[in-house]
Amino acid sequence: MTPREIAEVTGLTANAVSIRLHRAKKKLAALLDRKNDDKAGHEMGEGRSNR
């Protein structure tokens, strides 16, 4: 959906929707980066057979 379409459904302005989407994407990206950095104790080949 476009920000304009979301605004119509939620009753917010398109600008408010755009700002909230931007913030949500930024927060999600930060959480995903943090999750990818939390691989302590795991090695790349762990869990794979040596066949």
PDB file of N, CA and C in Angstrom, residues 1-10 12-18 21 25:
ATOM      1  N   MET A   1       0.838  -1.178   0.000  1.00  0.00           N
ATOM      2  CA  MET A   1       0.000   0.000   0.000  1.00  0.00           C
ATOM      3  C   MET A   1       0.888   1.248   0.000  1.00  0.00           C
ATOM      4  N   THR A   2       0.388   2.281  -0.591  1.00  0.00           N
ATOM      5  CA  THR A   2       1.105   3.550  -0.589  1.00  0.00           C
ATOM      6  C   THR A   2       0.798   4.291   0.715  1.00  0.00           C
ATOM      7  N   PRO A   3       1.643   5.247   1.082  1.00  0.00           N
ATOM      8  CA  PRO A   3       1.339   6.041   2.274  1.00  0.00           C
ATOM      9  C   PRO A   3      -0.030   6.719   2.197  1.00  0.00           C
ATOM     10  N   ARG A   4      -0.419   7.148   1.015  1.00  0.00           N
ATOM     11  CA  ARG A   4      -1.730   7.783   0.852  1.00  0.00           C
ATOM     12  C   ARG A   4      -2.860   6.796   1.147  1.00  0.00           C
ATOM     13  N   GLU A   5      -2.715   5.562   0.662  1.00  0.00           N
ATOM     14  CA  GLU A   5      -3.738   4.546   0.906  1.00  0.00           C
ATOM     15  C   GLU A   5      -3.808   4.181   2.393  1.00  0.00           C
ATOM     16  N   ILE A   6      -2.650   4.051   3.010  1.00  0.00           N
ATOM     17  CA  ILE A   6      -2.602   3.752   4.445  1.00  0.00           C
ATOM     18  C   ILE A   6      -3.252   4.885   5.235  1.00  0.00           C
ATOM     19  N   ALA A   7      -2.980   6.121   4.824  1.00  0.00           N
ATOM     20  CA  ALA A   7      -3.557   7.289   5.492  1.00  0.00           C
ATOM     21  C   ALA A   7      -5.077   7.262   5.432  1.00  0.00           C
ATOM     22  N   GLU A   8      -5.625   6.891   4.299  1.00  0.00           N
ATOM     23  CA  GLU A   8      -7.081   6.825   4.154  1.00  0.00           C
ATOM     24  C   GLU A   8      -7.690   5.806   5.102  1.00  0.00           C
ATOM     25  N   VAL A   9      -7.012   4.671   5.254  1.00  0.00           N
ATOM     26  CA  VAL A   9      -7.527   3.600   6.111  1.00  0.00           C
ATOM     27  C   VAL A   9      -7.379   3.948   7.590  1.00  0.00           C
ATOM     28  N   THR A  10      -6.251   4.554   7.953  1.00  0.00           N
ATOM     29  CA  THR A  10      -5.955   4.804   9.364  1.00  0.00           C
ATOM     30  C   THR A  10      -6.466   6.142   9.874  1.00  0.00           C
ATOM     31  N   LEU A  12      -4.838   8.894   9.394  1.00  0.00           N
ATOM     32  CA  LEU A  12      -3.663   9.748   9.559  1.00  0.00           C
ATOM     33  C   LEU A  12      -3.414  10.517   8.265  1.00  0.00           C
ATOM     34  N   THR A  13      -2.508  11.485   8.315  1.00  0.00           N
ATOM     35  CA  THR A  13      -2.114  12.159   7.084  1.00  0.00           C
ATOM     36  C   THR A  13      -1.075  11.293   6.372  1.00  0.00           C
ATOM     37  N   ALA A  14      -0.934  11.490   5.072  1.00  0.00           N
ATOM     38  CA  ALA A  14       0.062  10.747   4.308  1.00  0.00           C
ATOM     39  C   ALA A  14       1.462  11.053   4.824  1.00  0.00           C
ATOM     40  N   ASN A  15       1.687  12.301   5.246  1.00  0.00           N
ATOM     41  CA  ASN A  15       2.984  12.675   5.793  1.00  0.00           C
ATOM     42  C   ASN A  15       3.270  11.918   7.088  1.00  0.00           C
ATOM     43  N   ALA A  16       2.292  11.825   7.972  1.00  0.00           N
ATOM     44  CA  ALA A  16       2.475  11.094   9.229  1.00  0.00           C
ATOM     45  C   ALA A  16       2.768   9.625   8.959  1.00  0.00           C
ATOM     46  N   VAL A  17       2.067   9.056   7.998  1.00  0.00           N
ATOM     47  CA  VAL A  17       2.292   7.657   7.635  1.00  0.00           C
ATOM     48  C   VAL A  17       3.713   7.471   7.117  1.00  0.00           C
ATOM     49  N   SER A  18       4.169   8.368   6.256  1.00  0.00           N
ATOM     50  CA  SER A  18       5.518   8.276   5.710  1.00  0.00           C
ATOM     51  C   SER A  18       6.567   8.341   6.813  1.00  0.00           C
ATOM     52  N   LEU A  21       6.461   5.054   8.809  1.00  0.00           N
ATOM     53  CA  LEU A  21       7.063   3.965   8.035  1.00  0.00           C
ATOM     54  C   LEU A  21       8.586   4.077   8.035  1.00  0.00           C
ATOM     55  N   LYS A  25      11.025   1.213   9.574  1.00  0.00           N
ATOM     56  CA  LYS A  25      12.048   0.554   8.749  1.00  0.00           C
ATOM     57  C   LYS A  25      13.425   0.713   9.367  1.00  0.00           C
TER      58      LYS A  25
END
